[in-house]
Coordinates of C-alpha atoms (C1' of nucleotides) in Angstrom, one line a residue:
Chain A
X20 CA -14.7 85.1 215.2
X21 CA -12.8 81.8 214.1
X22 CA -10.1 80.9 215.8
X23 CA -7.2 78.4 216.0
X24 CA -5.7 77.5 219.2
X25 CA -2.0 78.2 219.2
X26 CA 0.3 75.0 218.1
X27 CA 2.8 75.2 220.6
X28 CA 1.8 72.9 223.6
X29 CA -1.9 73.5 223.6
X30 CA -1.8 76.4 225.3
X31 CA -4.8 78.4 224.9
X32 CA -3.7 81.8 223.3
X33 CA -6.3 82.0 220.7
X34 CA -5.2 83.5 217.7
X35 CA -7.3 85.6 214.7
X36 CA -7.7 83.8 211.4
X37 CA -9.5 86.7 210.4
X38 CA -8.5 89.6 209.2
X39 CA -8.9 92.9 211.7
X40 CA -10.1 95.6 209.9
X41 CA -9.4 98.4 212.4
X42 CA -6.4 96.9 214.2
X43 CA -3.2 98.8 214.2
X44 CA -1.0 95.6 212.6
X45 CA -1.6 96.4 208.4
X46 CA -3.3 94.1 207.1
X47 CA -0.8 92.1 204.7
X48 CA 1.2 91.1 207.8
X49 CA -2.2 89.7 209.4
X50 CA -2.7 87.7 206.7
X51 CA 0.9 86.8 206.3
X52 CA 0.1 85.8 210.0
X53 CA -2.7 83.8 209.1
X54 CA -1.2 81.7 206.3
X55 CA 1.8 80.7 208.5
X56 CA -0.4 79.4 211.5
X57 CA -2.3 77.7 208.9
X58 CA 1.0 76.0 207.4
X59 CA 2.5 75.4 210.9
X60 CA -1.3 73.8 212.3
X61 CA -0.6 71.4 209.3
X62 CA -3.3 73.2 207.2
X63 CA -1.0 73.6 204.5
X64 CA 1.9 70.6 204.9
X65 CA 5.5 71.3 203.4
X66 CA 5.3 70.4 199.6
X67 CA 2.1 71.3 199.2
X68 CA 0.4 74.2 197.1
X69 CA -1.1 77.3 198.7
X70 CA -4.4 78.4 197.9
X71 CA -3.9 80.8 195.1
X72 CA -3.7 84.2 195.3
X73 CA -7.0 85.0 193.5
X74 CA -8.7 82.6 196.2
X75 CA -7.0 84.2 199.1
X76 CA -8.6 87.9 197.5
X77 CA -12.1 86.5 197.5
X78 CA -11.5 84.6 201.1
X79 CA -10.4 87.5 203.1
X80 CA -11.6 90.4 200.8
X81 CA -8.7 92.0 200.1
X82 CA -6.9 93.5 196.8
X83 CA -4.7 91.6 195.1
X84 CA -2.0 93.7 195.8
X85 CA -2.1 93.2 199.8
X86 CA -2.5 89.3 198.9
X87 CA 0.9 89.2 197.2
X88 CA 2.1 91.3 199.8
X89 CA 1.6 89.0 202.1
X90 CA 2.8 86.1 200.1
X91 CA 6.2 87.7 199.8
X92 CA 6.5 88.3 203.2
X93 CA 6.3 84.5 203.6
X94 CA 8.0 84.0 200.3
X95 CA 11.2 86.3 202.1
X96 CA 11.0 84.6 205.2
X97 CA 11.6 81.1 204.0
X98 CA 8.7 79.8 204.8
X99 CA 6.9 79.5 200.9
X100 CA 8.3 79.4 197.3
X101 CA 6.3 80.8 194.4
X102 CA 6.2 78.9 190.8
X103 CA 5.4 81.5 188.1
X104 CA 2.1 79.7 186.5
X105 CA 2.3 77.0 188.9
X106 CA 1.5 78.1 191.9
X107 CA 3.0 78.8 195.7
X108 CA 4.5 75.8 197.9
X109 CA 5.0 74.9 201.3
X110 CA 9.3 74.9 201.6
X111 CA 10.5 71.8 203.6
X112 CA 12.9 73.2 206.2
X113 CA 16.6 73.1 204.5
X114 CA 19.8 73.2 206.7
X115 CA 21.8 75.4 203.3
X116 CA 18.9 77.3 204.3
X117 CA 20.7 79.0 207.8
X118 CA 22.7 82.7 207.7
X119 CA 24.5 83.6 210.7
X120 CA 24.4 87.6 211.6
X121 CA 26.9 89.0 212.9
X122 CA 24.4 91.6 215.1
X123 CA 23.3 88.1 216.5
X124 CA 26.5 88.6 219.3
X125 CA 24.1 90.5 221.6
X126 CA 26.7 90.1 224.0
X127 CA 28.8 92.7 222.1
X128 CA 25.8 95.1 220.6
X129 CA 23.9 94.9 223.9
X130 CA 25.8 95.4 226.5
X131 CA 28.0 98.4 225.2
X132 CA 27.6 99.9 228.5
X133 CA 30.1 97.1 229.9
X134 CA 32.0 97.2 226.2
X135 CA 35.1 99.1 226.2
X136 CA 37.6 98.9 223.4
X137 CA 41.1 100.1 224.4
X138 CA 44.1 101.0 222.4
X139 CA 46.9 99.1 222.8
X140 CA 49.5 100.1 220.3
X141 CA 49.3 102.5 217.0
X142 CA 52.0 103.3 215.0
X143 CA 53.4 103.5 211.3
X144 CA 55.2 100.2 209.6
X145 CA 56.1 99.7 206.3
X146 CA 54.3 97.6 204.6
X147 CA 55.4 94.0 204.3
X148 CA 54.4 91.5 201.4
X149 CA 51.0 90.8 202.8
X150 CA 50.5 94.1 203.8
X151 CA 50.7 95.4 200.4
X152 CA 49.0 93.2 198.6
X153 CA 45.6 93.4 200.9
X154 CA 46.1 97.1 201.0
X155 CA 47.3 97.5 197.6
X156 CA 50.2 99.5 198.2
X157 CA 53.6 99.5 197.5
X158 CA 55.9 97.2 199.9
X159 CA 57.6 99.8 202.1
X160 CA 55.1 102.1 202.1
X161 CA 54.2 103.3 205.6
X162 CA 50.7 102.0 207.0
X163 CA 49.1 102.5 210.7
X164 CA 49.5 99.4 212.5
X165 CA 47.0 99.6 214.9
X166 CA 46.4 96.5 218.1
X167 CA 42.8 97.2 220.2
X168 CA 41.5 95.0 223.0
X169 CA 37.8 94.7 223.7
X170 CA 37.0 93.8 227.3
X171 CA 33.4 92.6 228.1
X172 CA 32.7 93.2 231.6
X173 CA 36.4 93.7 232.4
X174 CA 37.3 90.3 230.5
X175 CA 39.6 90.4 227.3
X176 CA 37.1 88.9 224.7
X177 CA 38.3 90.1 221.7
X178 CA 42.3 90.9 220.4
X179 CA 41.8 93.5 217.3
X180 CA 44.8 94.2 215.0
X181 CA 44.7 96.0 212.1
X182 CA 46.5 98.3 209.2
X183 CA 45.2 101.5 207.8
X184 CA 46.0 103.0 204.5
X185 CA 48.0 106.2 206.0
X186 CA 47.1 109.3 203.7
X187 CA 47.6 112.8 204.7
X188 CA 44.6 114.1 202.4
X189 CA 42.1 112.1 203.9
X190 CA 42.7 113.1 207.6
X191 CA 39.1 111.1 208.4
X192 CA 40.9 107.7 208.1
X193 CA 43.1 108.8 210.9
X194 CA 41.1 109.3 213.0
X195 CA 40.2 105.8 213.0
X196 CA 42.8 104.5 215.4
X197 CA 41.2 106.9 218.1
X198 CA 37.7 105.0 218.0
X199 CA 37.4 103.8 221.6
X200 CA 33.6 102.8 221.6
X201 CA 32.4 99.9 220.2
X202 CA 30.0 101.4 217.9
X203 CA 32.3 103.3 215.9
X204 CA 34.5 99.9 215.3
X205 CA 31.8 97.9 214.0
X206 CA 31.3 100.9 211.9
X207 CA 34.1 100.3 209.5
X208 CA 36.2 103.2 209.4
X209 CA 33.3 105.2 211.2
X210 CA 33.4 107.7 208.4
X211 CA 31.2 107.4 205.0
X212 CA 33.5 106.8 202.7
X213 CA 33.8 103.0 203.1
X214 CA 31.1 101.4 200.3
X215 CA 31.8 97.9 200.8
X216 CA 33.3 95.3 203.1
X217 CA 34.6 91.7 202.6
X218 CA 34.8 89.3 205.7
X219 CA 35.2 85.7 206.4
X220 CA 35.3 84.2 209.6
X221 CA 37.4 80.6 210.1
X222 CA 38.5 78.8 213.1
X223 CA 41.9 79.0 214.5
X224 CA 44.4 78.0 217.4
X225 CA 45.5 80.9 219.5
X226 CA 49.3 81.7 219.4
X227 CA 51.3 82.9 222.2
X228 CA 51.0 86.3 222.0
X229 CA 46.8 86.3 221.6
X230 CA 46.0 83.9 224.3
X231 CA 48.5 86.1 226.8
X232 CA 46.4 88.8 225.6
X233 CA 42.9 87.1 225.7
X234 CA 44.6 85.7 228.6
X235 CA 43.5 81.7 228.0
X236 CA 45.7 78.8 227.8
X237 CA 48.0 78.6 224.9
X238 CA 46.4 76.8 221.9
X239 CA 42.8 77.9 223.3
X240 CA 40.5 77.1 220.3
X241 CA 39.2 80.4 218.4
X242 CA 37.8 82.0 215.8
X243 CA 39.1 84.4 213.3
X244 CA 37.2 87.5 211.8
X245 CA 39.0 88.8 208.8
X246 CA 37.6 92.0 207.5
X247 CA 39.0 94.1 204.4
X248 CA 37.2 97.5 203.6
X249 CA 37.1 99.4 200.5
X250 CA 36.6 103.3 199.4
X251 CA 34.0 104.2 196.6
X252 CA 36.8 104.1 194.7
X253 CA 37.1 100.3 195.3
X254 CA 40.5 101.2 196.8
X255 CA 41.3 99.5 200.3
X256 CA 40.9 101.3 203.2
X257 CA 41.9 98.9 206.0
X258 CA 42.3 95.5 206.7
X259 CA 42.5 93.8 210.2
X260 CA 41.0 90.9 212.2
X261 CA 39.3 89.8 215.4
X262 CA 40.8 86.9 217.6
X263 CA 38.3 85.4 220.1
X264 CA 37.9 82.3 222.0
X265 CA 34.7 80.5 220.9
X266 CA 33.5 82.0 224.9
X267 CA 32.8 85.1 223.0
X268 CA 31.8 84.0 219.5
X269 CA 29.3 81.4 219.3
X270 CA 27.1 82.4 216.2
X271 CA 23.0 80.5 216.5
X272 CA 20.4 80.6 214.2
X273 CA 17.8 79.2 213.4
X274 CA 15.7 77.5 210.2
X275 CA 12.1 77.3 209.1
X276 CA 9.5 79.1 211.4
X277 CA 10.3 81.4 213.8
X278 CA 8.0 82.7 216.5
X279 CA 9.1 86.4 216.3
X280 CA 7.2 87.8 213.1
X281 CA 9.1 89.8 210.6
X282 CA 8.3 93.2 209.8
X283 CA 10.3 93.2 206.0
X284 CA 8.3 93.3 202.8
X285 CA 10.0 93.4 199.1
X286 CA 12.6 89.8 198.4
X287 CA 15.8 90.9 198.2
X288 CA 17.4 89.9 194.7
Chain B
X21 CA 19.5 108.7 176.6
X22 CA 21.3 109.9 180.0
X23 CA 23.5 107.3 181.2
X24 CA 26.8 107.4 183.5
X25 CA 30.2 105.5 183.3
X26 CA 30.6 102.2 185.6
X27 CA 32.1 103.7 188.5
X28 CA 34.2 100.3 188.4
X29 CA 38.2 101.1 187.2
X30 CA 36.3 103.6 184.9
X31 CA 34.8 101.2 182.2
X32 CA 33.4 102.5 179.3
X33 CA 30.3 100.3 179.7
X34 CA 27.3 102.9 180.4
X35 CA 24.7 102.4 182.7
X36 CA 20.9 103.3 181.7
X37 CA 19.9 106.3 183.8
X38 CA 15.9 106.1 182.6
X39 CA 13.2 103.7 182.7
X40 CA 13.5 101.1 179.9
X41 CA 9.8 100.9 179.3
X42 CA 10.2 98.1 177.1
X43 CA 12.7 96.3 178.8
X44 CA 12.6 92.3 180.3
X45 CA 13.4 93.9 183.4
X46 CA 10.5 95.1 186.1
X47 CA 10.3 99.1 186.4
X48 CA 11.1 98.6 189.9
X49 CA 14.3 96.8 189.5
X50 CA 15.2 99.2 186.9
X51 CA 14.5 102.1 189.4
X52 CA 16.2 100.4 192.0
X53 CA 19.7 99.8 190.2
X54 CA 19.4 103.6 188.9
X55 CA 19.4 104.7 192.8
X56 CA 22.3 102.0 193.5
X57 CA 24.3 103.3 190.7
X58 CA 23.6 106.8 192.0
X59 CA 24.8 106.0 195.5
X60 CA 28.1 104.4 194.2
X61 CA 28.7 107.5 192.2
X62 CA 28.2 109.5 195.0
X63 CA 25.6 111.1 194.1
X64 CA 23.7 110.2 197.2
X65 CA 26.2 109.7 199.5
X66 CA 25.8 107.3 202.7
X67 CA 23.8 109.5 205.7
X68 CA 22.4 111.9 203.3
X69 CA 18.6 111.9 202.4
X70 CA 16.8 110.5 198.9
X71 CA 14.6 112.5 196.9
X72 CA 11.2 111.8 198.2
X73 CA 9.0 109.2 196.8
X74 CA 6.6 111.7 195.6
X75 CA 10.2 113.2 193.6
X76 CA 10.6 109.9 192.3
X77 CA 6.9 109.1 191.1
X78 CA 7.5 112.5 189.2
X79 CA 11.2 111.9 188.0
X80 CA 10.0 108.5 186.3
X81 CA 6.8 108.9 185.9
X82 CA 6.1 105.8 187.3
X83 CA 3.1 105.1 190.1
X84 CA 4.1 105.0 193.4
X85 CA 3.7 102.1 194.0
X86 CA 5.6 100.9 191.7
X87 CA 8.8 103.0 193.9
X88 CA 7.7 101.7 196.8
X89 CA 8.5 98.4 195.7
X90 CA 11.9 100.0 194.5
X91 CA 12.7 101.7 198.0
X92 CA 11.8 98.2 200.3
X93 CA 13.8 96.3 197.6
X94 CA 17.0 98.7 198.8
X95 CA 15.8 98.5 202.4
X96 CA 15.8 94.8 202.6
X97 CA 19.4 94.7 200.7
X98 CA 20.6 96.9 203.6
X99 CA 21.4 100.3 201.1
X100 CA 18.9 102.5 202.5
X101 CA 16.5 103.3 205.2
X102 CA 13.4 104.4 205.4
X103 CA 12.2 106.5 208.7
X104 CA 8.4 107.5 208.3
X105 CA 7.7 111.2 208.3
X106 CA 10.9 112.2 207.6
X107 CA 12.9 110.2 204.9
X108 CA 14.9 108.1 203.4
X109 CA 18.5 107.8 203.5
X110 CA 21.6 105.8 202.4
X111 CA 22.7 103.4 205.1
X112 CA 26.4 103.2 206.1
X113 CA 28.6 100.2 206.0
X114 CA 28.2 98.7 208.9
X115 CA 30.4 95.7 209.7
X116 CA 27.4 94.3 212.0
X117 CA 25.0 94.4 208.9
X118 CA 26.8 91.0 208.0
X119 CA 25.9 87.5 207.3
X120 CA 27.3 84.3 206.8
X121 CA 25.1 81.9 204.2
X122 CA 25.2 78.3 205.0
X123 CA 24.5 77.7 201.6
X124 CA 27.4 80.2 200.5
X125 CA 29.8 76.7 201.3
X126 CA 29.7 76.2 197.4
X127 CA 32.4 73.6 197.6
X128 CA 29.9 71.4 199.1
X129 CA 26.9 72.7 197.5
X130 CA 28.2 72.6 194.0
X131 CA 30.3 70.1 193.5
X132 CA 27.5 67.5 194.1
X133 CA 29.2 64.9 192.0
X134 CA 33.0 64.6 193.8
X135 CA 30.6 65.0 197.2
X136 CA 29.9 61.3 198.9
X137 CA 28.4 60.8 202.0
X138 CA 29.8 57.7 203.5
X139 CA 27.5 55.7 206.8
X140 CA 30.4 54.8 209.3
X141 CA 28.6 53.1 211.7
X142 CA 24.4 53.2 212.5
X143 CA 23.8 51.5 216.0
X144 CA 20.7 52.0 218.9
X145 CA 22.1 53.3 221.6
X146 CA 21.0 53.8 225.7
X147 CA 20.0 57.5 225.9
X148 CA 23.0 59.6 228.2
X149 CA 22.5 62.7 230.3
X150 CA 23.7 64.5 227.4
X151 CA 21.2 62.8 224.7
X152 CA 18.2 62.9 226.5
X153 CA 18.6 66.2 227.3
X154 CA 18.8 67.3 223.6
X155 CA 16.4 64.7 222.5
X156 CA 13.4 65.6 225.5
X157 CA 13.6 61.9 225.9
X158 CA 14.3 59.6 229.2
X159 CA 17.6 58.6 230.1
X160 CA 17.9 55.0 229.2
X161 CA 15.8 54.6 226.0
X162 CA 17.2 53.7 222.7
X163 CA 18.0 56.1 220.0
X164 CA 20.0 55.7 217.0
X165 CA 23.3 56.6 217.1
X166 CA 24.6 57.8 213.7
X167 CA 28.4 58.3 212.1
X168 CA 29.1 59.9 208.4
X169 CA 32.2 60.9 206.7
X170 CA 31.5 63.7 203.9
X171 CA 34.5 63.2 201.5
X172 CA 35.1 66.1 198.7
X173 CA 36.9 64.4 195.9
X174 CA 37.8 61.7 197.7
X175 CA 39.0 63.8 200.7
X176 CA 37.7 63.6 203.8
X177 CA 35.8 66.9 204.8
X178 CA 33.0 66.6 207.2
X179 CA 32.6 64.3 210.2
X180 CA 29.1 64.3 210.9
X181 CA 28.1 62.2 214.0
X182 CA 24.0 62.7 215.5
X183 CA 21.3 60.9 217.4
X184 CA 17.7 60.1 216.1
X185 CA 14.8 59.8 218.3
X186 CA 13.9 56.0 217.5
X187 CA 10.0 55.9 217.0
X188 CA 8.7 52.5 215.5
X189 CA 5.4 54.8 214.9
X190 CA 7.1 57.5 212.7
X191 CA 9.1 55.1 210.4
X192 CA 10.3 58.2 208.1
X193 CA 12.7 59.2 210.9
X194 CA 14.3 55.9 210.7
X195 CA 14.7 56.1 207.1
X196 CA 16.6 59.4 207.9
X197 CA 20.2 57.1 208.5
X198 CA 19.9 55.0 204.9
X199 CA 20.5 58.8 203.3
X200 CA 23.9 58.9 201.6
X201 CA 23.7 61.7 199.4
X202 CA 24.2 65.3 200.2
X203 CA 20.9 66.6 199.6
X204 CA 19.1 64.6 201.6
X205 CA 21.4 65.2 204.5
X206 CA 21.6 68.9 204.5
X207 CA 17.3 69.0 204.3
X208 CA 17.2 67.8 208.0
X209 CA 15.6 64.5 207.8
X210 CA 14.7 64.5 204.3
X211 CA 11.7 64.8 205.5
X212 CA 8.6 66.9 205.7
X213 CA 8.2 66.7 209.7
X214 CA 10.2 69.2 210.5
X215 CA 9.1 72.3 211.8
X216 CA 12.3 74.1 212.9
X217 CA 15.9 73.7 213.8
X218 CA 18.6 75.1 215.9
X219 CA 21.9 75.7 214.6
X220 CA 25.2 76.9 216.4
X221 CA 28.5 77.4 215.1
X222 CA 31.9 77.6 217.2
X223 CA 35.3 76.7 217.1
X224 CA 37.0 73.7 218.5
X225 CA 40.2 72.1 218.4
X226 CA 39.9 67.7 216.7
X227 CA 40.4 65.6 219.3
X228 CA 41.9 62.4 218.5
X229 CA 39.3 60.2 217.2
X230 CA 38.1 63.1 214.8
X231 CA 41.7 63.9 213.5
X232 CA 42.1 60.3 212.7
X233 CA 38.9 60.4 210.9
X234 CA 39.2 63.8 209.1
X235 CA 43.1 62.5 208.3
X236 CA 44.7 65.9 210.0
X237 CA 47.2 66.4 213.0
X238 CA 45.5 66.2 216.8
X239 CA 44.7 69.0 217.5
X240 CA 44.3 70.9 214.3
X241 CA 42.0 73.9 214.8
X242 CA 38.3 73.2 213.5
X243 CA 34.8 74.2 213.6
X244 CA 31.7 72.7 215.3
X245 CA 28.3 72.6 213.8
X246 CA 25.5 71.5 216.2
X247 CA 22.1 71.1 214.8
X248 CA 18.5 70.2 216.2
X249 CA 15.6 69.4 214.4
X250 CA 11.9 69.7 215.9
X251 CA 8.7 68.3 214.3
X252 CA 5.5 70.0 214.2
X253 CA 4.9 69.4 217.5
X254 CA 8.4 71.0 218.6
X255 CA 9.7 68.3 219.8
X256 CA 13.3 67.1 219.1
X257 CA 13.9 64.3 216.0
X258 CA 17.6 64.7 215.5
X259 CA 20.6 66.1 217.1
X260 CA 23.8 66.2 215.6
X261 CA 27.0 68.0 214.9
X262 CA 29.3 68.2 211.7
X263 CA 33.2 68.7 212.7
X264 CA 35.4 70.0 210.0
X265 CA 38.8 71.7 209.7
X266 CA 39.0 75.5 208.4
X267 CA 39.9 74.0 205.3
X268 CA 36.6 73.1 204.6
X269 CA 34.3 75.5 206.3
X270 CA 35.3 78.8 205.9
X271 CA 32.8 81.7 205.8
X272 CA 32.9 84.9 203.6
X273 CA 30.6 87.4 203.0
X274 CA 30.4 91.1 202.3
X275 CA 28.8 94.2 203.8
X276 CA 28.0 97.2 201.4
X277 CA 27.1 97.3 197.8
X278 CA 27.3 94.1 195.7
X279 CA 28.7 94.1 192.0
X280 CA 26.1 91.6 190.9
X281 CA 22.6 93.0 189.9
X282 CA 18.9 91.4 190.4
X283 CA 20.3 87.6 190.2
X284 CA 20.2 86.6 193.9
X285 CA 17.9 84.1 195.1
X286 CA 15.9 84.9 198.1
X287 CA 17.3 84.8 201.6
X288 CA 15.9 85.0 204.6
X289 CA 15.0 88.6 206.0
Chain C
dA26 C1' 0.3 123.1 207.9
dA27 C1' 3.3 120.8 204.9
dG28 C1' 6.0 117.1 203.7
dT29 C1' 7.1 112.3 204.3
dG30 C1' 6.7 107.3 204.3
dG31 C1' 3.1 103.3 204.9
dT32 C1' -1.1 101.1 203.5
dC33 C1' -4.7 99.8 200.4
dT34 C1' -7.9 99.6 196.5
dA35 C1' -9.9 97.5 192.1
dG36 C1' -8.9 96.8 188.5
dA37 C1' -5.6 95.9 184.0
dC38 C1' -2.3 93.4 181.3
dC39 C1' 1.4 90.1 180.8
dA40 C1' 4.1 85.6 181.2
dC41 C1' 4.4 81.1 182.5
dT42 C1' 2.5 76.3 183.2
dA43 C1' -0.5 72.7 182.8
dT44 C1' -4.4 70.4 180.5
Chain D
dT20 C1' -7.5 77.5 177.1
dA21 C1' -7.7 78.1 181.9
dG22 C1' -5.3 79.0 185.9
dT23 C1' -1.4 80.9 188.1
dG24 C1' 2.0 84.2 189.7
dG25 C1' 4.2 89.0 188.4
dT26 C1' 3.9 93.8 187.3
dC27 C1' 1.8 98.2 187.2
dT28 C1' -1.5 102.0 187.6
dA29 C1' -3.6 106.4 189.7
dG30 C1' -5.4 107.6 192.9
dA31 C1' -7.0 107.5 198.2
dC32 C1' -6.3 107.8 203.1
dC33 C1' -3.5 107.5 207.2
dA34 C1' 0.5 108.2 210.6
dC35 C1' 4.5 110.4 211.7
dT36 C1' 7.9 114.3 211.7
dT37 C1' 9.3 118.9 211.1
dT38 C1' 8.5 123.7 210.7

DNA sequence: AAGTGGTCTAGACCACTAT
DNA sequence: TAGTGGTCTAGACCACTTT
């Protein structure tokens, strides 16, 4: 069997640039495999063009349809642009190129054991200026103010305020402000009826009152997690943020190859 | 023809509810948006199951391939998921579905034109604990020490300061500090050596010199981002950071359904 | 055993791009 | 016109889950 010895530091790790008939891994991910050792062993430099898909049928006897399969893959991952009629392309690594995921803070999906969200205050308020307009409600109309801490490990890491639309025929977003585990936080409202979410994230200073909570120096550097959800009606449900120090959000990535392979298919569009 | 309001503010604009078989648009696109819309309308509703692909193929008369490609195309925009042997099923909103796109900084992206990168200062410079850490070089030996302003119609936006592993032998890294336009900037070294590159992202509070630079007050809240580049061989070519206030890097994104149909580029995932 | 998602085939036809 | 990517078919077989 051909082999290739693995890029990274000469160590000896063989790997398959053919494709396994009887192993377990399909085989559009093998050859998705093979095509991105061969682009990052310089077989196939940024820039340039791909063998063609009809070549790739006839040089690893597959359909066409597992061949574009696999292209996708690539295509998805960043690594490879097509060109209707042209052809498909080596992508030079781009820096616009980087998303930060929020699942990414392992410290706070991982570790739930140590996680524990506690409530600090909830109660009704009438809504204020800004409260109405994000919840679109009148100003003066009751809403459930709602103030959570998350401790990691027994440390305040992140200061959670928030409002709730208050609405006696829909007792499920009530029983919001009794979510004490992490899970059903970063759920939304932890109930179905939420269809979409907007969210921005944007540095801050910490006032007074978070950094006594967070319990950090006054004017501690931090981060800001907005979030806004919305019914299928496309009427708001709640509206709160996250305060943190940048201790507990510190979002990495990465760009071009990675070494973990992906197990999605289709581009999203 | 079948077809069903907008469930947006009740607009009379209809939405086809069959395959257009002489439409521009793929079948599987077409059968993807019909299973969006029918989630929004609540139809499906989020935890419940789909009709099974065998359903589908029969609904539509289409080949099942052909919904497949419609189902992973929902999968990978985080709408459904698919569990082998038993189903699929609408996905809820989950706030840690999210993602923040570099390249969703439009102001930057877009407005090429009123975007100027501006060299402050390009010098060798004796390699620190600190730089030949991050540069896997040794203490002591020269890199090239680099300072931009990114200024947004005539405003200053980014401070962008880095080192560059100097290399007589790989004179395109050099070349790297002449860039002064955005493009070439945000492509790492405007090269095609890279391989990879770290990002991180975290808050910070300007220190003196980069309040002076950026024209804010000291100590005006701000975020940090810290890159790395590797060549093909993984080993470092560039570190650097960009400093900027919130005003200019400020990250949105949404979780749930999306009001724009089939005219996102890819993204990675 | 029945139902479900997952993979794969071996073609066909179309649309786009370059020559 | 030739080469390329993009879509689609109509089945087949397999692996997993539930009954």
């Amino acid at each position: 069997m051909s082999t290739l010895t693995s890029p990274k530091g000469g160590s000896p790790a063989p790997f398959p640039m053919e494709i396994q008939r009887d192993s377990d891994q399909p085989v559009y991910t093998q050859l998705a495999d093979i095509l991105r050792q061969q682009i990052l062993a310089g077989i196939f430099q940024p820039g340039q063009k791909l063998p063609s898909e009809a070549m790739l049928v006839d040089t690893y006897n597959v359909s066409p349809m597992t061949v574009r399969r696999a292209i996708n893959l690539l295509a998805a991952q960043g690594i490879i642009s097509t060109a209707h009629g042209r052809g498909t392309f080596v992508k030079e690594v781009q820096l616009s190129n980087a998303a930060f995921y929020l699942q990414d803070l392992k410290e706070l999906f991982n570790s739930e054991g140590t996680t524990v969200v506690k409530l600090i205050e909830a109660r009704f308020l009438p809504a204020d200026e800004r409260v109405s307009r994000k919840l679109q409600i009148k100003p003066g109309v009751r809403a459930i103010y709602i103030r959570r801490l998350l401790t990691v490990e027994d440390q305040p890491a992140f200061y959670h305020r928030g409002y709730l639309i208050y609405d006696p025929t829909r007792p499920v977003v009530e029983s919001e402000f009794q979510v004490t585990d992490l899970k059903g936080l970063f759920r939304g409202s932890g109930n179905p009826l939420i269809k979409s979410g907007e969210l921005s994230l944007e540095a801050t200073v910490l006032n007074e009152e978070e950094a006594g909570i967070l319990q950090v120096p006054l004017h501690t550097p931090g981060m800001v997690l907005e979030h806004t959800f919305y019914d299928f009606r496309d009427k708001p449900v709640s509206w709160g943020w996250f305060v943190c120090t940048n201790q507990h959000l510190r979002l990495y990535t990465r760009v071009g190859f990675e070494q973990t392979y992906g197990t999605r298919d289709e581009r999203i569009r």
